[in-house]
Amino acid sequence: MSDPQPLTLSGIRHAYGENPVWSDLSLSVSAGEFVALIGESGCGKTTLLRAIAGLICPQAGHIRIDGVSVFKNGQNIVPCEARGVGLVFQEYALFPHMSVRENVAYGLRAPSQSRVDGLLTLVGIGPELAERRPSQLSGGQQQRVALARALAPRPALLLLDEPFSNVDAGRRHALGRLLRRITTEEGASVLMVTHDHEAAMALSDRMVVLGPRGRGVVQDAPPVDVYRRPATESAAEMTGRCSLVPAEVSGQLGQTAVGAVPVSSDAEGKSILVLRPEGLSFVSKSDGAVTVSSVQFAGAHHVLSCDTSAGHVDVIWSSEDAPPDVGTQGSLQATSPAWAIPIP
Amino acid sequence: MSGATIALLVLFPVVGLLLALIDRPVDPFTGQQVGLLALLSDSGVAVLLVRSVALSLCVAVGSVGLGGWLAWVEHRTRVPNWWSLLTLLPLAMPSYLVAATLRTSLSRGGWLGDIVGIPHLTGFLVAVLVLSVITAPLSQLIIGAALARSSASEEEAARTLGSSPMKVFRDITLPRLRPAIGFSGVIALLYAISDFGAVAVLDVPVLTWRLYLAVESSDIAKAAVLGAATLLATLPLLVAARTIRGQGVSPGSANVRSPAPEQLSTGALWVTRGVLAVVIGIGAVIPLVTLSLWVADGIRRDLTFASPWAALGDTLIAAMLGAILTVILAWLPAAVQARRRRAGGLLEDSVYLTSALPGVLLALGLMLSTLRITALLPQGTYGLVLGSGLLLMLGYATRFLAEVYAPLKDGLSAIDERQVDSAKVLGASPLRRLTTVIIPAVTPGMAVALVIGFNAIVKELPVTLLLGGATGLKTLSFRVWDRYAESLWHDAGLSGLILVLLALVSAWATQHWRTHE
């Protein structure tokens, strides 16, 4: 029976010499789904994309693309060029000796002017740029050409390797919106590797969090779940600013060094509480145990960094009143339940 | 001093040759005065011209083919690196030495003659083989550098877009290598059309060899005609070299991830080993073994060896003085060009043009230019100039100007004006700025330039033969040539071995300085 999933990985194992990259990694991407793959540096995110594309051969496991086994038992059954995946490289890898148009048309089995023109229009590259060489384009334009080139053969699966790493912060949101719109219009299933948690959460339907080397997938859930209910401390830290505070949890209340905090998980006993800054508030109190150590303006709000007996804790100050001065003493109050990660 | 003035000085030898041509020289075969265009219609010169060009083209194809394969083996396969190091050995071998040792060893009576059984190993095809093997390491280095800069990501992108490995090579890898292939081809063409030692030893009548004979027999009119034909054959190559150089290096950068080397199949591995064995065998093993056998034979037969120390001393003196003069001569254009912080232009073109000319032609040009000037001076001045060694040194300097110019310009470009300004702002005197900022920046480049010049002069033959005879300097290359012609092989072998050793040491020194630059 054919597998309807554009991508299914099961039991993938790989190592560089003595260093394991993954010992038993499994994940899948459904049709039309946009999946973000996040993880610490060196956890094998890019290596995984290369394995899926057939550019490297893992040691064991099974990879199916569009229902076809392309890798099994340590052997690439289908070579890279026949897998029908699109890969957008971090450094774009455009062919410097070809024009923009030639780059986009490169992967087409039968030359199709209308397909190339259509894609260039879709990614916002005007006809005046189509005959230029990649070196004559800006970084953002190059990335859009790389995306059009990868999409041109209508791949079953589009792999994106750090698509925002070479784009300045101001353009990331616009580029992210464009990326999502284009992949939706093209009906492409996407697996995106990124360090940018904001982009991952904003764009993806599902986030897959890879643990440190050898640990494989530690969480596979929609972005809201990964943010609010992270499976590990590193998943919590990778999805946004947070403070990790040791606690003793009992009956959905966690006792911490900064006071009692309501907890939304079913954890019991020794745990780590994930305190998001927007779930806390600071109340000035002359005899308080918490001291404001720095105040940062972040546009819509201020971020107070507070010294507590449990270490630094960040708090959002969203009041229109002026934030407290550095050195102000006070206490912290939880405005929403924290998430508790049990300590095994 | 303007760039045009410096260019004129650099082009001094070429000017002499051109002026001699304007004098409407006498055709050596018809005895009539001819113009430059009439040369081509003359069958004698035309045959030499066609043979020289054909030889160069064959060598270029052989060199790029061999060198390209060696570069691929070095950068894209898991063949041990020491093989690739060995294939660079022919770079230290003068072409006449390789040709002479190959001819005697493989011909009947030679140490490999019984196995190979060739009556007389001479002629066009042998010259193509010898010159291809000698120039292959240059192509290996040039194409290898381009291969090292090629991007793995681009090739992987092409594969994910459905291209087979062969199509990836054709569409992605080859276009990246094209400038390097073109440039190494032109370098091999220039080398082959300039070569005089190997073609002379292997009895291939080409322009340079005939030009040498004409100059040696003081037939200046004939030499001028043949010189013009040589210039005619060389100029298109120089234009081609300039065009390719103008295109810059092949795209890519030193920071890209290179494709991972692959394991060769058994068949490909054996073919590779065969090619490597041919290159190393012809370019290094046969010459070194043959030279050693010549020396051993001399000892066994109790022959008297001429002391090599005088030749070694003369070589060291000539190479050191020549290298110093070359650096001095190259300093001015390098300094001007480094200050401009750009490549190309009349000045740089004139440097490359002069150095790319065949040594025989350069020597002839220098003689003709000097003759014109000394004709205005008291009689005997030309003989004095020739005997003083000044012309020989100028010959070396102009012949190797480009080789010395490149590292010197790099060194001078390394002077950061902002550092000099910083030292000035910090109160350093001009002398302190010179000793603490400028000289440390220039020293590595200058050292490399000196060693490169030294290495090139040690092996040089045609300029040494034509301009060094009157000086009394008998360098090692002169000794090898002279003793080989006299069939005193034991002496030729000893001088040859010392020459190769000296070339290897200076090549190592060049590499050492480059690494520590």
PDB file of N, CA, C and O in Angstrom, chain B residues 298-359:
ATOM      1  N   GLY B 298      80.770   7.139 -14.919  1.00  0.00           N
ATOM      2  CA  GLY B 298      82.015   7.910 -14.933  1.00  0.00           C
ATOM      3  C   GLY B 298      82.976   7.434 -13.853  1.00  0.00           C
ATOM      4  O   GLY B 298      84.184   7.287 -14.084  1.00  0.00           O
ATOM      5  N   ILE B 299      82.412   7.155 -12.656  1.00  0.00           N
ATOM      6  CA  ILE B 299      83.244   6.674 -11.542  1.00  0.00           C
ATOM      7  C   ILE B 299      83.794   5.282 -11.870  1.00  0.00           C
ATOM      8  O   ILE B 299      84.980   4.993 -11.661  1.00  0.00           O
ATOM      9  N   ARG B 300      82.889   4.428 -12.395  1.00  0.00           N
ATOM     10  CA  ARG B 300      83.281   3.059 -12.698  1.00  0.00           C
ATOM     11  C   ARG B 300      84.412   3.025 -13.737  1.00  0.00           C
ATOM     12  O   ARG B 300      85.347   2.243 -13.640  1.00  0.00           O
ATOM     13  N   ARG B 301      84.284   3.941 -14.728  1.00  0.00           N
ATOM     14  CA  ARG B 301      85.299   3.939 -15.793  1.00  0.00           C
ATOM     15  C   ARG B 301      86.475   4.849 -15.449  1.00  0.00           C
ATOM     16  O   ARG B 301      87.333   5.122 -16.297  1.00  0.00           O
ATOM     17  N   ASP B 302      86.459   5.353 -14.215  1.00  0.00           N
ATOM     18  CA  ASP B 302      87.572   6.160 -13.721  1.00  0.00           C
ATOM     19  C   ASP B 302      87.821   7.405 -14.593  1.00  0.00           C
ATOM     20  O   ASP B 302      88.967   7.789 -14.855  1.00  0.00           O
ATOM     21  N   LEU B 303      86.721   8.010 -15.042  1.00  0.00           N
ATOM     22  CA  LEU B 303      86.849   9.212 -15.870  1.00  0.00           C
ATOM     23  C   LEU B 303      87.106  10.421 -14.985  1.00  0.00           C
ATOM     24  O   LEU B 303      86.730  10.449 -13.807  1.00  0.00           O
ATOM     25  N   THR B 304      87.721  11.421 -15.544  1.00  0.00           N
ATOM     26  CA  THR B 304      88.008  12.635 -14.778  1.00  0.00           C
ATOM     27  C   THR B 304      86.790  13.549 -14.791  1.00  0.00           C
ATOM     28  O   THR B 304      86.251  13.858 -15.858  1.00  0.00           O
ATOM     29  N   PHE B 305      86.363  13.940 -13.617  1.00  0.00           N
ATOM     30  CA  PHE B 305      85.221  14.856 -13.493  1.00  0.00           C
ATOM     31  C   PHE B 305      85.744  16.290 -13.397  1.00  0.00           C
ATOM     32  O   PHE B 305      86.688  16.549 -12.632  1.00  0.00           O
ATOM     33  N   ALA B 306      85.128  17.175 -14.172  1.00  0.00           N
ATOM     34  CA  ALA B 306      85.449  18.593 -13.997  1.00  0.00           C
ATOM     35  C   ALA B 306      84.830  19.042 -12.678  1.00  0.00           C
ATOM     36  O   ALA B 306      83.723  18.608 -12.342  1.00  0.00           O
ATOM     37  N   SER B 307      85.527  19.867 -11.928  1.00  0.00           N
ATOM     38  CA  SER B 307      85.008  20.288 -10.627  1.00  0.00           C
ATOM     39  C   SER B 307      83.663  21.014 -10.807  1.00  0.00           C
ATOM     40  O   SER B 307      83.569  21.966 -11.575  1.00  0.00           O
ATOM     41  N   PRO B 308      82.654  20.551 -10.100  1.00  0.00           N
ATOM     42  CA  PRO B 308      81.349  21.216 -10.244  1.00  0.00           C
ATOM     43  C   PRO B 308      81.232  22.487  -9.415  1.00  0.00           C
ATOM     44  O   PRO B 308      80.290  23.253  -9.568  1.00  0.00           O
ATOM     45  N   TRP B 309      82.224  22.709  -8.517  1.00  0.00           N
ATOM     46  CA  TRP B 309      82.075  23.820  -7.563  1.00  0.00           C
ATOM     47  C   TRP B 309      82.134  25.168  -8.250  1.00  0.00           C
ATOM     48  O   TRP B 309      81.411  26.100  -7.865  1.00  0.00           O
ATOM     49  N   ALA B 310      82.974  25.255  -9.303  1.00  0.00           N
ATOM     50  CA  ALA B 310      83.045  26.537 -10.020  1.00  0.00           C
ATOM     51  C   ALA B 310      81.701  26.837 -10.676  1.00  0.00           C
ATOM     52  O   ALA B 310      81.191  27.969 -10.615  1.00  0.00           O
ATOM     53  N   ALA B 311      81.105  25.793 -11.285  1.00  0.00           N
ATOM     54  CA  ALA B 311      79.802  25.973 -11.935  1.00  0.00           C
ATOM     55  C   ALA B 311      78.736  26.311 -10.906  1.00  0.00           C
ATOM     56  O   ALA B 311      77.872  27.167 -11.139  1.00  0.00           O
ATOM     57  N   LEU B 312      78.835  25.643  -9.731  1.00  0.00           N
ATOM     58  CA  LEU B 312      77.873  25.928  -8.670  1.00  0.00           C
ATOM     59  C   LEU B 312      78.021  27.379  -8.196  1.00  0.00           C
ATOM     60  O   LEU B 312      77.033  28.100  -8.019  1.00  0.00           O
ATOM     61  N   GLY B 313      79.272  27.796  -8.022  1.00  0.00           N
ATOM     62  CA  GLY B 313      79.536  29.170  -7.602  1.00  0.00           C
ATOM     63  C   GLY B 313      79.006  30.169  -8.622  1.00  0.00           C
ATOM     64  O   GLY B 313      78.329  31.150  -8.256  1.00  0.00           O
ATOM     65  N   ASP B 314      79.296  29.903  -9.909  1.00  0.00           N
ATOM     66  CA  ASP B 314      78.795  30.802 -10.955  1.00  0.00           C
ATOM     67  C   ASP B 314      77.271  30.856 -10.968  1.00  0.00           C
ATOM     68  O   ASP B 314      76.665  31.918 -11.167  1.00  0.00           O
ATOM     69  N   THR B 315      76.664  29.685 -10.752  1.00  0.00           N
ATOM     70  CA  THR B 315      75.187  29.631 -10.741  1.00  0.00           C
ATOM     71  C   THR B 315      74.634  30.475  -9.599  1.00  0.00           C
ATOM     72  O   THR B 315      73.691  31.251  -9.778  1.00  0.00           O
ATOM     73  N   LEU B 316      75.250  30.299  -8.423  1.00  0.00           N
ATOM     74  CA  LEU B 316      74.759  31.046  -7.256  1.00  0.00           C
ATOM     75  C   LEU B 316      74.925  32.550  -7.471  1.00  0.00           C
ATOM     76  O   LEU B 316      74.015  33.332  -7.176  1.00  0.00           O
ATOM     77  N   ILE B 317      76.089  32.937  -8.017  1.00  0.00           N
ATOM     78  CA  ILE B 317      76.335  34.370  -8.257  1.00  0.00           C
ATOM     79  C   ILE B 317      75.311  34.897  -9.270  1.00  0.00           C
ATOM     80  O   ILE B 317      74.646  35.925  -9.034  1.00  0.00           O
ATOM     81  N   ALA B 318      75.181  34.175 -10.404  1.00  0.00           N
ATOM     82  CA  ALA B 318      74.269  34.645 -11.455  1.00  0.00           C
ATOM     83  C   ALA B 318      72.837  34.701 -10.943  1.00  0.00           C
ATOM     84  O   ALA B 318      72.113  35.676 -11.188  1.00  0.00           O
ATOM     85  N   ALA B 319      72.424  33.654 -10.212  1.00  0.00           N
ATOM     86  CA  ALA B 319      71.032  33.592  -9.762  1.00  0.00           C
ATOM     87  C   ALA B 319      70.754  34.657  -8.703  1.00  0.00           C
ATOM     88  O   ALA B 319      69.696  35.289  -8.722  1.00  0.00           O
ATOM     89  N   MET B 320      71.730  34.863  -7.803  1.00  0.00           N
ATOM     90  CA  MET B 320      71.489  35.858  -6.748  1.00  0.00           C
ATOM     91  C   MET B 320      71.468  37.267  -7.319  1.00  0.00           C
ATOM     92  O   MET B 320      70.558  38.047  -7.047  1.00  0.00           O
ATOM     93  N   LEU B 321      72.476  37.592  -8.134  1.00  0.00           N
ATOM     94  CA  LEU B 321      72.512  38.934  -8.731  1.00  0.00           C
ATOM     95  C   LEU B 321      71.298  39.151  -9.628  1.00  0.00           C
ATOM     96  O   LEU B 321      70.673  40.217  -9.610  1.00  0.00           O
ATOM     97  N   GLY B 322      70.975  38.125 -10.417  1.00  0.00           N
ATOM     98  CA  GLY B 322      69.823  38.225 -11.323  1.00  0.00           C
ATOM     99  C   GLY B 322      68.535  38.436 -10.550  1.00  0.00           C
ATOM    100  O   GLY B 322      67.702  39.259 -10.926  1.00  0.00           O
ATOM    101  N   ALA B 323      68.385  37.677  -9.449  1.00  0.00           N
ATOM    102  CA  ALA B 323      67.157  37.799  -8.659  1.00  0.00           C
ATOM    103  C   ALA B 323      67.053  39.182  -8.039  1.00  0.00           C
ATOM    104  O   ALA B 323      65.983  39.799  -8.031  1.00  0.00           O
ATOM    105  N   ILE B 324      68.184  39.696  -7.540  1.00  0.00           N
ATOM    106  CA  ILE B 324      68.165  41.026  -6.919  1.00  0.00           C
ATOM    107  C   ILE B 324      67.794  42.090  -7.964  1.00  0.00           C
ATOM    108  O   ILE B 324      66.943  42.948  -7.729  1.00  0.00           O
ATOM    109  N   LEU B 325      68.426  41.995  -9.153  1.00  0.00           N
ATOM    110  CA  LEU B 325      68.126  42.974 -10.200  1.00  0.00           C
ATOM    111  C   LEU B 325      66.662  42.864 -10.643  1.00  0.00           C
ATOM    112  O   LEU B 325      65.999  43.882 -10.882  1.00  0.00           O
ATOM    113  N   THR B 326      66.174  41.633 -10.721  1.00  0.00           N
ATOM    114  CA  THR B 326      64.769  41.436 -11.125  1.00  0.00           C
ATOM    115  C   THR B 326      63.841  42.097 -10.113  1.00  0.00           C
ATOM    116  O   THR B 326      62.877  42.764 -10.491  1.00  0.00           O
ATOM    117  N   VAL B 327      64.140  41.906  -8.826  1.00  0.00           N
ATOM    118  CA  VAL B 327      63.297  42.519  -7.785  1.00  0.00           C
ATOM    119  C   VAL B 327      63.376  44.045  -7.881  1.00  0.00           C
ATOM    120  O   VAL B 327      62.349  44.733  -7.797  1.00  0.00           O
ATOM    121  N   ILE B 328      64.577  44.567  -8.109  1.00  0.00           N
ATOM    122  CA  ILE B 328      64.728  46.034  -8.209  1.00  0.00           C
ATOM    123  C   ILE B 328      63.905  46.548  -9.401  1.00  0.00           C
ATOM    124  O   ILE B 328      63.176  47.529  -9.305  1.00  0.00           O
ATOM    125  N   LEU B 329      64.017  45.827 -10.532  1.00  0.00           N
ATOM    126  CA  LEU B 329      63.314  46.255 -11.741  1.00  0.00           C
ATOM    127  C   LEU B 329      61.800  46.123 -11.586  1.00  0.00           C
ATOM    128  O   LEU B 329      61.048  46.935 -12.114  1.00  0.00           O
ATOM    129  N   ALA B 330      61.392  45.090 -10.860  1.00  0.00           N
ATOM    130  CA  ALA B 330      59.948  44.859 -10.699  1.00  0.00           C
ATOM    131  C   ALA B 330      59.348  45.766  -9.634  1.00  0.00           C
ATOM    132  O   ALA B 330      58.138  45.948  -9.577  1.00  0.00           O
ATOM    133  N   TRP B 331      60.208  46.333  -8.778  1.00  0.00           N
ATOM    134  CA  TRP B 331      59.717  47.120  -7.644  1.00  0.00           C
ATOM    135  C   TRP B 331      58.876  48.313  -8.097  1.00  0.00           C
ATOM    136  O   TRP B 331      57.794  48.558  -7.560  1.00  0.00           O
ATOM    137  N   LEU B 332      59.386  49.024  -9.088  1.00  0.00           N
ATOM    138  CA  LEU B 332      58.717  50.258  -9.494  1.00  0.00           C
ATOM    139  C   LEU B 332      57.312  49.996 -10.032  1.00  0.00           C
ATOM    140  O   LEU B 332      56.341  50.576  -9.525  1.00  0.00           O
ATOM    141  N   PRO B 333      57.166  49.110 -11.056  1.00  0.00           N
ATOM    142  CA  PRO B 333      55.797  48.841 -11.515  1.00  0.00           C
ATOM    143  C   PRO B 333      54.925  48.237 -10.423  1.00  0.00           C
ATOM    144  O   PRO B 333      53.740  48.556 -10.329  1.00  0.00           O
ATOM    145  N   ALA B 334      55.521  47.392  -9.558  1.00  0.00           N
ATOM    146  CA  ALA B 334      54.725  46.776  -8.491  1.00  0.00           C
ATOM    147  C   ALA B 334      54.242  47.840  -7.508  1.00  0.00           C
ATOM    148  O   ALA B 334      53.085  47.817  -7.063  1.00  0.00           O
ATOM    149  N   ALA B 335      55.116  48.793  -7.178  1.00  0.00           N
ATOM    150  CA  ALA B 335      54.749  49.846  -6.232  1.00  0.00           C
ATOM    151  C   ALA B 335      53.662  50.731  -6.826  1.00  0.00           C
ATOM    152  O   ALA B 335      52.679  51.076  -6.148  1.00  0.00           O
ATOM    153  N   VAL B 336      53.830  51.095  -8.098  1.00  0.00           N
ATOM    154  CA  VAL B 336      52.830  51.954  -8.755  1.00  0.00           C
ATOM    155  C   VAL B 336      51.488  51.219  -8.791  1.00  0.00           C
ATOM    156  O   VAL B 336      50.442  51.779  -8.456  1.00  0.00           O
ATOM    157  N   GLN B 337      51.531  49.962  -9.183  1.00  0.00           N
ATOM    158  CA  GLN B 337      50.292  49.194  -9.339  1.00  0.00           C
ATOM    159  C   GLN B 337      49.639  48.927  -7.980  1.00  0.00           C
ATOM    160  O   GLN B 337      48.425  48.935  -7.861  1.00  0.00           O
ATOM    161  N   ALA B 338      50.471  48.669  -6.958  1.00  0.00           N
ATOM    162  CA  ALA B 338      49.923  48.408  -5.621  1.00  0.00           C
ATOM    163  C   ALA B 338      49.230  49.654  -5.093  1.00  0.00           C
ATOM    164  O   ALA B 338      48.189  49.567  -4.434  1.00  0.00           O
ATOM    165  N   ARG B 339      49.800  50.837  -5.409  1.00  0.00           N
ATOM    166  CA  ARG B 339      49.188  52.078  -4.935  1.00  0.00           C
ATOM    167  C   ARG B 339      47.844  52.294  -5.635  1.00  0.00           C
ATOM    168  O   ARG B 339      46.904  52.800  -5.065  1.00  0.00           O
ATOM    169  N   ARG B 340      47.785  51.870  -6.924  1.00  0.00           N
ATOM    170  CA  ARG B 340      46.518  52.033  -7.662  1.00  0.00           C
ATOM    171  C   ARG B 340      45.455  51.060  -7.171  1.00  0.00           C
ATOM    172  O   ARG B 340      44.278  51.253  -7.402  1.00  0.00           O
ATOM    173  N   ARG B 341      45.918  49.977  -6.531  1.00  0.00           N
ATOM    174  CA  ARG B 341      45.020  48.949  -5.985  1.00  0.00           C
ATOM    175  C   ARG B 341      44.073  48.386  -7.047  1.00  0.00           C
ATOM    176  O   ARG B 341      42.883  48.204  -6.827  1.00  0.00           O
ATOM    177  N   ARG B 342      44.587  48.159  -8.225  1.00  0.00           N
ATOM    178  CA  ARG B 342      43.791  47.477  -9.249  1.00  0.00           C
ATOM    179  C   ARG B 342      44.743  46.733 -10.183  1.00  0.00           C
ATOM    180  O   ARG B 342      45.940  47.021 -10.230  1.00  0.00           O
ATOM    181  N   ALA B 343      44.181  45.788 -10.916  1.00  0.00           N
ATOM    182  CA  ALA B 343      45.002  45.007 -11.828  1.00  0.00           C
ATOM    183  C   ALA B 343      44.832  45.523 -13.251  1.00  0.00           C
ATOM    184  O   ALA B 343      43.948  46.313 -13.547  1.00  0.00           O
ATOM    185  N   GLY B 344      45.729  45.078 -14.135  1.00  0.00           N
ATOM    186  CA  GLY B 344      45.624  45.421 -15.560  1.00  0.00           C
ATOM    187  C   GLY B 344      46.255  46.757 -15.873  1.00  0.00           C
ATOM    188  O   GLY B 344      47.045  47.299 -15.108  1.00  0.00           O
ATOM    189  N   GLY B 345      45.942  47.284 -17.034  1.00  0.00           N
ATOM    190  CA  GLY B 345      46.499  48.546 -17.462  1.00  0.00           C
ATOM    191  C   GLY B 345      47.791  48.340 -18.221  1.00  0.00           C
ATOM    192  O   GLY B 345      48.370  47.255 -18.234  1.00  0.00           O
ATOM    193  N   LEU B 346      48.241  49.424 -18.869  1.00  0.00           N
ATOM    194  CA  LEU B 346      49.424  49.358 -19.734  1.00  0.00           C
ATOM    195  C   LEU B 346      50.642  48.829 -18.989  1.00  0.00           C
ATOM    196  O   LEU B 346      51.394  47.998 -19.487  1.00  0.00           O
ATOM    197  N   LEU B 347      50.827  49.328 -17.757  1.00  0.00           N
ATOM    198  CA  LEU B 347      52.016  48.978 -16.990  1.00  0.00           C
ATOM    199  C   LEU B 347      52.079  47.471 -16.724  1.00  0.00           C
ATOM    200  O   LEU B 347      53.088  46.814 -17.017  1.00  0.00           O
ATOM    201  N   GLU B 348      51.005  46.935 -16.190  1.00  0.00           N
ATOM    202  CA  GLU B 348      50.991  45.514 -15.852  1.00  0.00           C
ATOM    203  C   GLU B 348      51.062  44.655 -17.114  1.00  0.00           C
ATOM    204  O   GLU B 348      51.743  43.623 -17.144  1.00  0.00           O
ATOM    205  N   ASP B 349      50.364  45.111 -18.162  1.00  0.00           N
ATOM    206  CA  ASP B 349      50.400  44.358 -19.423  1.00  0.00           C
ATOM    207  C   ASP B 349      51.822  44.274 -19.961  1.00  0.00           C
ATOM    208  O   ASP B 349      52.247  43.232 -20.472  1.00  0.00           O
ATOM    209  N   SER B 350      52.562  45.379 -19.858  1.00  0.00           N
ATOM    210  CA  SER B 350      53.919  45.389 -20.400  1.00  0.00           C
ATOM    211  C   SER B 350      54.827  44.446 -19.610  1.00  0.00           C
ATOM    212  O   SER B 350      55.708  43.797 -20.172  1.00  0.00           O
ATOM    213  N   VAL B 351      54.595  44.351 -18.305  1.00  0.00           N
ATOM    214  CA  VAL B 351      55.373  43.421 -17.476  1.00  0.00           C
ATOM    215  C   VAL B 351      55.128  41.984 -17.927  1.00  0.00           C
ATOM    216  O   VAL B 351      56.063  41.211 -18.155  1.00  0.00           O
ATOM    217  N   TYR B 352      53.854  41.640 -18.088  1.00  0.00           N
ATOM    218  CA  TYR B 352      53.518  40.274 -18.481  1.00  0.00           C
ATOM    219  C   TYR B 352      53.944  39.986 -19.912  1.00  0.00           C
ATOM    220  O   TYR B 352      54.374  38.885 -20.224  1.00  0.00           O
ATOM    221  N   LEU B 353      53.820  40.995 -20.794  1.00  0.00           N
ATOM    222  CA  LEU B 353      54.205  40.787 -22.193  1.00  0.00           C
ATOM    223  C   LEU B 353      55.678  40.429 -22.298  1.00  0.00           C
ATOM    224  O   LEU B 353      56.057  39.448 -22.944  1.00  0.00           O
ATOM    225  N   THR B 354      56.511  41.213 -21.635  1.00  0.00           N
ATOM    226  CA  THR B 354      57.954  40.997 -21.727  1.00  0.00           C
ATOM    227  C   THR B 354      58.334  39.615 -21.219  1.00  0.00           C
ATOM    228  O   THR B 354      59.078  38.882 -21.871  1.00  0.00           O
ATOM    229  N   SER B 355      57.795  39.251 -20.064  1.00  0.00           N
ATOM    230  CA  SER B 355      58.194  37.978 -19.457  1.00  0.00           C
ATOM    231  C   SER B 355      57.643  36.777 -20.199  1.00  0.00           C
ATOM    232  O   SER B 355      58.179  35.682 -20.071  1.00  0.00           O
ATOM    233  N   ALA B 356      56.562  36.988 -20.952  1.00  0.00           N
ATOM    234  CA  ALA B 356      55.967  35.845 -21.647  1.00  0.00           C
ATOM    235  C   ALA B 356      56.686  35.536 -22.952  1.00  0.00           C
ATOM    236  O   ALA B 356      56.440  34.499 -23.554  1.00  0.00           O
ATOM    237  N   LEU B 357      57.571  36.422 -23.383  1.00  0.00           N
ATOM    238  CA  LEU B 357      58.283  36.169 -24.633  1.00  0.00           C
ATOM    239  C   LEU B 357      59.302  35.048 -24.442  1.00  0.00           C
ATOM    240  O   LEU B 357      59.881  34.907 -23.361  1.00  0.00           O
ATOM    241  N   PRO B 358      59.545  34.256 -25.487  1.00  0.00           N
ATOM    242  CA  PRO B 358      60.559  33.210 -25.370  1.00  0.00           C
ATOM    243  C   PRO B 358      61.917  33.798 -24.988  1.00  0.00           C
ATOM    244  O   PRO B 358      62.266  34.900 -25.434  1.00  0.00           O
ATOM    245  N   GLY B 359      62.672  33.054 -24.174  1.00  0.00           N
ATOM    246  CA  GLY B 359      63.968  33.549 -23.706  1.00  0.00           C
ATOM    247  C   GLY B 359      64.906  33.883 -24.849  1.00  0.00           C
ATOM    248  O   GLY B 359      65.635  34.886 -24.802  1.00  0.00           O
TER     249      GLY B 359
END
